[in-house]
Coordinates of C-alpha atoms in Angstrom, one line a residue:
L887 CA 94.6 67.0 119.3
L888 CA 96.9 65.3 121.6
S889 CA 97.8 68.6 123.7
P890 CA 97.0 69.1 127.2
D891 CA 94.9 72.1 126.6
F892 CA 92.5 70.2 124.1
E893 CA 92.4 67.3 126.6
R894 CA 91.4 69.8 129.5
K895 CA 88.7 71.5 127.1
L896 CA 87.2 68.0 126.0
N897 CA 87.0 66.6 129.6
H898 CA 85.2 69.7 131.0
R899 CA 82.8 69.2 128.0
L900 CA 82.3 65.4 128.8
E901 CA 81.8 65.8 132.2
R902 CA 79.0 68.7 132.1
L903 CA 77.1 66.8 129.0
Q904 CA 77.3 63.5 131.4
I905 CA 75.7 65.1 134.4
A906 CA 73.2 66.9 131.9
E907 CA 72.0 63.3 130.8
T908 CA 70.5 62.6 134.1
N909 CA 70.3 66.3 135.6
P910 CA 67.5 68.5 134.6
I911 CA 69.0 71.5 136.4
E912 CA 72.7 71.0 134.7
R913 CA 70.6 71.0 131.5
L914 CA 69.0 74.3 132.1
N915 CA 72.0 75.8 133.2
I916 CA 74.1 74.9 130.2
I917 CA 71.0 76.1 127.8
S918 CA 71.0 79.5 129.9
E919 CA 74.6 80.0 129.5
C920 CA 74.9 79.1 125.8
S921 CA 71.9 81.1 124.9
D922 CA 73.7 84.0 125.9
D923 CA 77.3 83.3 124.9
V924 CA 78.2 82.0 121.3
F925 CA 81.7 81.0 122.7
C926 CA 80.0 78.9 125.7
F927 CA 78.0 77.3 123.0
I928 CA 80.8 76.5 120.8
D929 CA 83.2 74.9 123.4
M930 CA 80.2 73.2 124.8
F931 CA 78.6 71.3 121.5
G932 CA 81.3 72.4 118.4
V933 CA 82.3 69.7 116.3
V934 CA 83.3 69.5 112.6
Y935 CA 83.9 66.8 110.1
E936 CA 87.0 66.4 108.8
P937 CA 87.3 63.6 106.1
R938 CA 91.2 63.8 106.1
Y939 CA 91.3 62.4 109.1
S940 CA 89.5 58.9 107.7
E941 CA 90.0 56.8 111.0
Q942 CA 88.2 59.5 113.1
P943 CA 86.7 62.4 111.1
D944 CA 84.3 63.7 114.0
I945 CA 86.9 66.3 115.2
P946 CA 85.5 68.2 118.5
M947 CA 85.9 72.1 118.0
F948 CA 87.6 74.2 120.1
L949 CA 88.1 77.9 118.9
F950 CA 91.8 78.7 118.1
P951 CA 92.6 82.9 118.7
H952 CA 91.9 83.7 114.9
Q953 CA 88.4 81.8 115.2
R954 CA 87.4 83.7 118.4
E955 CA 88.5 87.0 116.5
V956 CA 86.4 86.1 113.6
I957 CA 83.0 85.6 115.7
Y958 CA 83.8 89.0 117.6
K959 CA 84.2 90.9 114.1
I960 CA 80.9 89.1 112.7
M961 CA 78.8 90.1 116.0
D962 CA 80.6 93.8 115.6
A963 CA 79.0 93.9 111.8
E964 CA 75.7 92.6 113.0
L965 CA 75.5 95.0 115.7
N966 CA 76.5 98.2 114.2
K967 CA 75.1 97.1 110.8
H968 CA 78.2 97.3 108.5
D969 CA 79.7 94.8 105.9
F970 CA 82.4 92.5 106.7
L971 CA 85.3 90.8 104.5
I972 CA 87.6 87.8 105.6
E973 CA 90.4 87.7 103.2
K974 CA 92.3 84.3 103.7
T975 CA 94.3 81.3 102.8
R976 CA 92.8 78.0 102.3
D977 CA 92.2 75.6 105.5
M978 CA 91.9 78.2 107.9
M979 CA 88.6 76.9 109.5
V980 CA 86.5 80.1 108.6
T981 CA 83.7 78.5 107.0
W982 CA 82.8 76.4 110.0
T983 CA 83.5 79.0 112.5
V984 CA 81.0 81.1 110.5
L985 CA 78.5 78.4 110.0
W986 CA 78.5 77.6 113.8
Y987 CA 78.1 81.1 114.6
M988 CA 75.2 81.2 112.4
L989 CA 73.6 77.9 114.1
W990 CA 73.8 79.7 117.4
R991 CA 71.9 82.7 116.2
W992 CA 69.5 80.6 114.5
W993 CA 69.0 78.3 117.7
S994 CA 69.0 81.4 120.3
Q995 CA 67.4 84.5 118.8
E996 CA 63.7 85.0 118.0
K997 CA 62.9 85.8 114.2
W998 CA 66.5 85.7 113.0
Y999 CA 66.4 85.4 109.0
A1000 CA 69.7 84.8 107.1
R1001 CA 70.6 83.7 103.7
I1002 CA 74.0 81.9 103.0
G1003 CA 75.3 81.4 99.3
S1004 CA 78.1 79.8 97.6
R1005 CA 79.4 79.4 93.8
K1006 CA 77.0 76.5 92.7
E1007 CA 74.2 74.9 94.0
D1008 CA 76.0 71.8 95.2
E1009 CA 78.2 73.6 97.2
V1010 CA 75.2 75.2 98.9
D1011 CA 73.3 72.0 99.6
N1012 CA 74.0 68.8 98.3
R1013 CA 73.1 66.9 101.7
S1014 CA 76.8 66.1 102.3
P1015 CA 79.1 67.8 105.0
Q1016 CA 81.2 69.2 101.9
S1017 CA 78.0 71.8 101.4
L1018 CA 77.2 74.6 103.7
F1019 CA 73.9 73.3 104.6
G1020 CA 75.5 69.6 105.2
K1021 CA 77.9 71.5 107.8
L1022 CA 74.9 73.0 109.2
R1023 CA 72.9 69.8 109.4
Y1024 CA 76.1 68.1 110.7
A1025 CA 76.6 70.8 113.6
L1026 CA 72.6 70.8 114.4
Y1027 CA 72.4 66.9 114.8
S1028 CA 75.4 66.4 116.8
L1029 CA 73.6 68.6 119.5
P1030 CA 72.1 66.6 122.3
K1031 CA 68.3 66.0 121.5
W1032 CA 67.6 68.5 124.6
V1033 CA 69.0 71.1 123.2
R1034 CA 67.7 71.1 119.9
P1035 CA 64.4 73.3 119.5
S1036 CA 61.6 71.0 120.9
N1037 CA 59.3 71.4 118.0
F1038 CA 61.3 70.8 115.4
R1039 CA 60.5 68.2 112.9
K1040 CA 63.2 66.8 110.5
S1041 CA 60.6 66.2 107.7
E1042 CA 59.0 69.9 107.9
H1043 CA 62.0 72.0 109.0
D1044 CA 65.0 70.5 107.4
L1045 CA 64.3 71.3 103.9
H1046 CA 66.5 71.4 100.6
M1047 CA 68.5 74.9 101.1
K1048 CA 66.5 75.6 104.2
L1049 CA 66.5 75.0 108.2
V1050 CA 63.7 76.5 110.1
N1051 CA 63.7 76.8 113.7
P1052 CA 59.7 76.5 114.9
N1053 CA 60.6 77.5 118.3
R1054 CA 62.2 80.9 117.7
D1055 CA 60.4 81.5 114.4
S1056 CA 64.0 81.8 113.1
Y1057 CA 65.4 80.2 109.5
I1058 CA 68.4 79.9 107.4
D1059 CA 68.0 79.7 103.8
G1060 CA 70.4 79.3 100.7
E1061 CA 70.9 80.5 97.1
S1062 CA 73.6 79.6 94.6
A1063 CA 75.6 82.4 92.9
N1064 CA 73.5 84.2 90.1
P1065 CA 73.0 88.1 89.0
D1066 CA 70.1 88.7 91.4
F1067 CA 71.7 86.8 94.4
G1068 CA 69.7 87.9 97.6
R1069 CA 67.4 90.3 95.5
G1070 CA 63.9 90.2 97.1
G1071 CA 64.6 89.2 100.3
R1072 CA 65.2 90.7 103.7
F1073 CA 67.6 89.3 106.0
A1074 CA 69.6 90.1 109.2
T1075 CA 72.9 88.7 107.7
I1076 CA 74.1 87.5 104.3
F1077 CA 77.2 85.1 104.2
M1078 CA 78.7 84.8 100.9
D1079 CA 81.4 82.0 101.0
E1080 CA 84.3 82.0 98.5
L1081 CA 82.7 85.0 96.9
F1082 CA 85.8 85.9 94.8
S1083 CA 85.3 82.6 93.0
W1084 CA 81.6 83.2 92.2
K1085 CA 80.7 83.4 88.3
F1086 CA 78.7 86.7 89.1
A1087 CA 80.4 87.9 92.1
R1088 CA 80.2 91.6 91.2
E1089 CA 76.6 91.3 90.3
S1090 CA 75.5 89.2 93.2
W1091 CA 77.3 91.7 95.9
R1092 CA 75.6 94.5 94.1
A1093 CA 72.0 92.7 94.2
C1094 CA 72.1 91.9 98.0
T1095 CA 73.0 95.2 99.0
D1096 CA 69.3 96.5 99.7
S1097 CA 68.4 93.1 101.2
T1098 CA 70.7 93.5 104.4
P1099 CA 72.5 95.7 106.4
C1100 CA 75.3 93.0 107.0
K1101 CA 76.9 90.9 104.3
I1102 CA 79.8 88.7 105.3
A1103 CA 81.9 87.6 102.6
V1104 CA 84.5 85.2 103.2
S1105 CA 87.3 84.1 100.5
T1106 CA 90.7 83.2 99.2
A1107 CA 92.3 86.1 96.7
K1108 CA 91.6 85.9 93.2
P1109 CA 93.3 88.2 90.5
T1110 CA 90.3 90.0 89.3
S1111 CA 89.5 93.7 89.5
F1112 CA 86.3 93.2 91.4
A1113 CA 88.4 91.2 94.4
R1114 CA 91.1 94.0 94.1
N1115 CA 88.5 96.9 94.6
L1116 CA 86.5 95.4 97.2
R1117 CA 89.5 94.1 99.3
N1118 CA 91.2 97.7 99.0
A1119 CA 87.6 99.3 99.8
F1120 CA 87.2 97.5 103.1
E1121 CA 91.0 98.0 104.0
D1122 CA 90.1 101.7 103.5
N1123 CA 87.1 101.7 105.8
H1124 CA 88.7 99.5 108.1
M1125 CA 86.3 96.4 107.8
L1126 CA 88.8 94.0 106.3
M1127 CA 89.9 90.8 108.4
T1128 CA 93.1 89.1 106.9
L1129 CA 93.9 85.5 108.0
D1130 CA 97.0 83.7 106.7
W1131 CA 98.7 80.4 107.4
H1132 CA 100.9 82.0 110.2
Q1133 CA 97.9 82.3 112.4
H1134 CA 96.9 78.6 112.3
P1135 CA 98.4 76.6 115.2
F1136 CA 99.1 73.8 112.9
K1137 CA 100.9 75.3 110.2
D1138 CA 104.7 76.5 110.3
E1139 CA 107.5 77.1 107.9
E1140 CA 108.3 73.6 107.6
W1141 CA 104.6 72.7 106.3
Y1142 CA 104.8 76.1 103.9
Q1143 CA 107.7 74.5 102.1
K1144 CA 106.3 71.2 101.8
E1145 CA 103.1 72.6 100.2
I1146 CA 105.3 74.6 97.7
K1147 CA 106.7 71.5 96.5
R1148 CA 103.4 69.9 96.1
R1149 CA 102.3 72.9 94.1
K1150 CA 105.4 73.4 92.3
N1151 CA 103.5 73.3 88.7
D1152 CA 100.9 75.8 89.9
V1153 CA 102.3 78.7 90.8
L1154 CA 99.0 80.4 90.7
S1155 CA 97.8 78.3 93.2
V1156 CA 100.5 79.1 95.9
E1157 CA 100.0 82.8 95.2
G1158 CA 96.1 82.6 95.4
E1159 CA 95.9 79.9 98.1
L1160 CA 98.9 79.9 100.3
D1161 CA 99.8 83.5 100.2
I1162 CA 97.2 86.3 99.7
S1163 CA 97.8 87.7 96.2
Y1164 CA 95.4 89.5 94.1
T1165 CA 97.6 89.7 90.9
A1166 CA 98.9 86.9 88.3
D1167 CA 102.1 86.2 87.9
P1168 CA 103.6 88.3 85.4
Q1169 CA 106.1 85.7 84.1
L1170 CA 103.5 83.6 82.8
A1171 CA 101.1 86.6 81.8
Y1172 CA 99.8 86.1 78.0
Y1173 CA 98.8 90.0 77.7
P1174 CA 101.3 91.9 80.5
E1175 CA 100.0 95.0 78.5
A1176 CA 96.6 94.7 79.8
L1177 CA 97.8 95.6 83.3
K1178 CA 98.8 99.0 82.1
C1179 CA 95.4 99.8 80.4
P1180 CA 93.7 102.3 82.1
I1181 CA 90.2 101.9 83.9
E1182 CA 88.2 104.7 83.7
D1183 CA 84.7 106.0 84.5
F1184 CA 83.0 106.3 80.8
D1185 CA 79.8 105.4 78.8
Y1186 CA 79.0 104.7 75.4
N1187 CA 79.6 107.8 73.1
P1188 CA 77.0 108.4 70.8
K1189 CA 79.4 110.4 68.3
L1190 CA 81.6 106.9 68.0
P1191 CA 80.9 103.8 66.1
L1192 CA 80.1 100.5 68.2
Y1193 CA 81.6 97.3 67.3
I1194 CA 81.1 93.7 68.7
G1195 CA 83.8 91.3 69.0
C1196 CA 82.1 87.6 69.2
D1197 CA 83.3 84.2 70.1
F1198 CA 80.3 81.8 69.8
G1199 CA 80.8 78.4 71.4
V1200 CA 79.0 75.1 70.7
Q1201 CA 80.7 73.6 73.6
D1202 CA 82.5 76.4 75.1
K1203 CA 80.8 79.5 76.3
T1204 CA 79.7 82.3 73.9
A1205 CA 81.2 85.8 74.6
L1206 CA 80.5 89.1 73.4
V1207 CA 82.6 92.0 73.6
Y1208 CA 81.7 95.7 72.9
F1209 CA 84.0 98.2 71.8
Q1210 CA 84.2 101.8 70.2
K1211 CA 87.1 103.5 68.9
D1212 CA 88.3 106.8 68.0
R1213 CA 91.5 108.3 66.2
T1214 CA 93.8 107.7 69.0
N1215 CA 92.0 105.1 71.5
F1216 CA 90.0 101.8 71.8
Y1217 CA 87.0 101.9 74.6
C1218 CA 85.9 98.6 76.1
L1219 CA 82.2 99.5 77.1
D1220 CA 80.8 96.2 78.1
G1221 CA 81.3 92.2 77.8
M1222 CA 78.9 89.2 78.7
E1223 CA 79.4 85.6 78.5
K1224 CA 77.0 82.7 78.9
N1225 CA 77.1 78.9 77.7
Q1226 CA 74.3 76.2 77.2
R1227 CA 71.9 78.7 75.1
A1228 CA 71.0 78.2 71.5
L1229 CA 72.4 80.9 69.2
Y1230 CA 69.0 82.5 68.8
W1231 CA 69.2 83.6 72.4
Y1232 CA 72.0 86.0 71.9
Y1233 CA 70.1 88.0 69.4
P1234 CA 68.9 90.7 71.9
F1235 CA 72.5 91.3 72.7
L1236 CA 73.6 91.5 69.0
K1237 CA 70.7 93.4 67.1
Q1238 CA 68.7 96.4 68.2
G1239 CA 64.7 96.2 68.4
I1240 CA 64.2 93.5 70.9
D1241 CA 63.6 95.6 73.8
F1242 CA 61.7 93.7 77.0
T1243 CA 60.6 96.9 78.3
T1244 CA 58.0 97.3 75.4
Q1245 CA 56.7 94.0 75.2
N1246 CA 57.5 90.5 77.0
E1247 CA 57.6 88.3 73.5
Y1248 CA 59.4 88.4 70.2
T1249 CA 58.8 86.2 67.2
I1250 CA 62.0 86.3 65.0
M1251 CA 62.0 84.7 61.6
N1252 CA 65.6 83.5 60.2
R1253 CA 65.7 84.3 56.4
H1254 CA 68.5 82.0 56.0
T1255 CA 67.1 78.8 57.6
K1256 CA 63.7 79.8 57.3
E1257 CA 63.3 79.0 61.6
T1258 CA 60.9 81.1 63.6
F1259 CA 62.3 81.6 67.1
I1260 CA 60.3 83.1 70.1
L1261 CA 62.1 85.2 72.3
R1262 CA 60.5 85.6 76.0
K1263 CA 61.6 87.9 78.7
Q1264 CA 61.2 85.2 80.9
E1265 CA 64.5 83.7 79.7
Y1266 CA 66.4 86.3 80.8
N1267 CA 67.9 87.6 84.3
G1268 CA 67.4 91.0 85.8
A1269 CA 71.2 91.8 84.7
E1270 CA 70.6 90.5 81.3
L1271 CA 67.6 92.4 80.8
E1272 CA 69.3 95.6 81.9
M1273 CA 71.9 94.8 79.4
I1274 CA 69.5 94.6 76.9
K1275 CA 68.0 97.4 77.6
R1276 CA 71.3 99.5 77.8
F1277 CA 72.2 98.1 74.5
N1278 CA 69.1 99.3 72.7
S1279 CA 69.7 102.7 74.0
W1280 CA 72.7 102.8 71.6
K1281 CA 73.0 103.2 67.7
P1282 CA 73.3 100.0 65.5
P1283 CA 76.8 98.3 65.6
V1284 CA 78.7 99.1 62.5
M1285 CA 80.6 95.5 62.3
W1286 CA 80.2 92.2 64.0
Y1287 CA 83.6 90.4 64.4
G1288 CA 84.1 86.7 64.2
E1289 CA 86.7 84.0 63.6
V1290 CA 87.3 81.2 60.8
A1291 CA 85.6 78.8 62.9
H1292 CA 82.1 80.6 62.7
R1293 CA 82.5 79.9 58.6
Q1294 CA 82.1 76.0 59.2
R1295 CA 79.1 74.2 58.6
M1296 CA 77.8 72.5 61.7
I1297 CA 76.5 68.8 61.3
K1298 CA 73.3 68.9 63.0
S1299 CA 72.0 72.4 61.3
N1300 CA 73.9 71.9 57.9
T1301 CA 74.4 75.5 58.3
S1302 CA 77.1 78.2 59.9
I1303 CA 76.8 80.4 62.7
L1304 CA 77.9 83.1 59.9
N1305 CA 75.0 82.1 57.8
E1306 CA 72.6 81.9 60.3
L1307 CA 73.4 85.5 61.5
A1308 CA 73.2 86.6 58.0
G1309 CA 69.6 85.4 58.5
I1310 CA 68.6 88.1 60.8
G1311 CA 70.7 91.0 59.1
I1312 CA 74.0 90.6 60.6
T1313 CA 76.9 90.6 58.7
L1314 CA 80.0 88.8 60.7
R1315 CA 83.4 90.0 59.7
V1316 CA 85.9 87.1 59.6
N1317 CA 89.6 87.5 58.8
N1318 CA 90.9 84.0 57.4
L1319 CA 94.2 84.9 57.7
A1320 CA 93.9 85.2 61.6
V1321 CA 94.0 81.6 62.7
S1322 CA 97.3 81.0 64.7
H1323 CA 98.1 82.4 68.1
P1324 CA 101.1 84.3 67.4
I1325 CA 99.2 86.2 64.8
R1326 CA 96.0 86.9 66.9
R1327 CA 98.1 87.6 70.0
K1328 CA 100.4 90.2 68.1
N1329 CA 97.5 92.1 66.7
T1330 CA 95.7 92.2 70.3
K1331 CA 98.9 93.2 72.0
I1332 CA 99.0 96.3 69.6
M1333 CA 95.6 97.1 70.3
L1334 CA 96.0 96.9 74.1
K1335 CA 98.8 99.7 73.7
T1336 CA 95.9 102.3 73.3
T1337 CA 92.8 100.6 75.1
K1338 CA 90.6 101.9 77.8
F1339 CA 88.2 99.8 79.8
S1340 CA 84.9 101.4 81.4
N1341 CA 84.7 100.8 85.2
R1342 CA 81.0 100.0 84.6
F1343 CA 79.1 96.9 83.8
G1344 CA 81.1 93.9 82.0
A1345 CA 84.3 95.8 80.8
L1346 CA 86.0 94.9 84.0
D1347 CA 85.2 91.0 83.3
V1348 CA 86.7 91.4 79.9
Y1349 CA 89.8 93.2 81.6
D1350 CA 90.1 90.4 84.0
A1351 CA 89.9 87.8 81.0
L1352 CA 93.2 89.5 79.5
V1353 CA 94.9 90.0 82.6
N1354 CA 94.4 86.4 83.8
S1355 CA 95.2 84.6 80.6
H1356 CA 98.4 82.9 81.0
F1357 CA 100.9 80.6 79.4
P1358 CA 100.9 76.9 80.6
K1359 CA 103.7 76.3 83.4
A1360 CA 106.7 74.8 81.9
H1361 CA 107.3 71.3 83.4
S1362 CA 110.9 71.1 82.2
S1363 CA 113.9 73.0 81.6
T1364 CA 113.5 72.8 78.1
I1365 CA 112.8 75.5 76.0
D1366 CA 108.9 76.1 76.0
P1367 CA 107.7 77.9 72.6
R1368 CA 104.4 78.5 74.4
D1369 CA 102.4 79.7 71.6
A1370 CA 98.9 79.0 73.0
P1371 CA 97.4 80.4 76.4
V1372 CA 95.8 77.8 78.7
H1373 CA 92.2 77.1 77.5
D1374 CA 90.6 77.9 81.1
E1375 CA 87.7 80.4 82.4
W1376 CA 88.9 83.2 80.8
A1377 CA 89.6 81.7 77.2
D1378 CA 86.1 83.0 75.7
L1379 CA 86.4 86.5 76.4
R1380 CA 89.9 86.7 75.7
S1381 CA 88.9 85.2 72.1
A1382 CA 86.4 87.8 71.5
V1383 CA 88.7 90.4 72.2
E1384 CA 91.3 88.8 70.0
N1385 CA 88.5 88.3 67.1
F1386 CA 88.3 92.1 67.4
A1387 CA 91.5 93.0 67.5
C1388 CA 92.5 90.8 64.3
N1389 CA 89.9 92.7 62.1
Q1390 CA 90.6 96.0 63.2
V1391 CA 94.6 96.4 63.9
F1392 CA 96.5 96.7 60.6
S1393 CA 99.7 94.5 60.5
S1394 CA 101.4 94.4 57.3
G1395 CA 103.8 91.9 58.6
Q1396 CA 101.2 89.2 58.9
G1397 CA 99.1 90.0 56.2
I1398 CA 96.2 91.3 57.9
R1399 CA 94.6 94.2 56.1
S1400 CA 92.5 96.9 57.5
F1401 CA 88.8 97.5 56.1
Q1402 CA 87.0 100.3 54.8
Y1403 CA 83.6 100.3 56.7
R1404 CA 80.8 102.6 56.1
K1405 CA 80.6 105.8 58.0
F1406 CA 79.0 106.0 61.0

């Protein structure tokens, strides 16, 4: 900010804008030049909000070479109607760059419609410059009044997750991550910020494919199969742009070493946010065997029995994992997880007969609790309805597997999950001896040696949960027994797999016995 180049550009901007305040001809010249040239637009008006510079958070924005390249790539993607992925390290100013480009499109082009999305609604629009729409508003209202659309009225055209340009009949709207992201709308461009951190990244990417010819995704690396596969596909098609910290003019080796020291207790942060890595640290992996499990193209086999591993959470998420097995292998078909749902909401994923393709509402009476529940189609999103339909095309499960906690009575209802499920005809198998982490891990490791994962539906989410489960980082040189994995976003699907393994795998040394089930 103290460089001669920055001072020269800033002085040029200020001189022209000062002249334009009193000279209508200069105003017209600036508007004409900026309408045709996004780089002129940003050089003339660009500004970013940087709260880390508390004394002067409003920073004039002049594009670095890597930011100019980002804009060239996005323009090419729009012109030639193809998708584009930017993988990056943290703090590369890419989001601001994309949003200033989109504001220019909104400002200069007739009937230009775009959608922007992020992980959570607050990250899309919380009225602060931390959100995507907060950044857009900050950029818009930094423009001189004579540059803004003449018919723009804040109360009418600046709405929650929506900006309208009444002069051009253009708009930008927003949406948070969900399995039906972008479905139903039609857009020139869709921008997905930090895509690999989205809860429904795979489903969201698929859902908006037919809504636009140009999806722009920006993200730091994440160790998930979706992120790896999408990244590799874009690289193969020459539609990948990689931005690491070396390309940022303010960062050097000294900065990098300082950041490593700051994050010394978080090795995954170094790999995923300072470097670009799509794999978890193998030294901390809880199930390193998972990386060797084949991912293949297979579906439900009607000749094999079906099992469901369950992890029901009151405070945590509920996770369900669908397995089949033959004499040689275990096959993971599908998986799902959800939170803040009552137990009865999961009935269509546990027991066949609730098929919303034939009717929109079902009344279920629980024989144990004597309660009556109404299941409505509207309570499930598109991906969930597809999964229910898929599940109903399979034969009934031969067994459901849980854990000891599912036997415990809950204070409010004075019943247990096991008993409630028994009330709708589901017998939950629980292994009382599979409580400690070492026992659960031992049997899951045995199972993973002969487990395959389907490359369809939610089985890859299950795979990612196992691959990314890890021990806590040791904080000292003392011996760390590391019995338990970190309880993080992967914990619930991992527990559902463990509940299945602890009831299926025979391990005589731990007292875990095998059960004889009815023939399928």
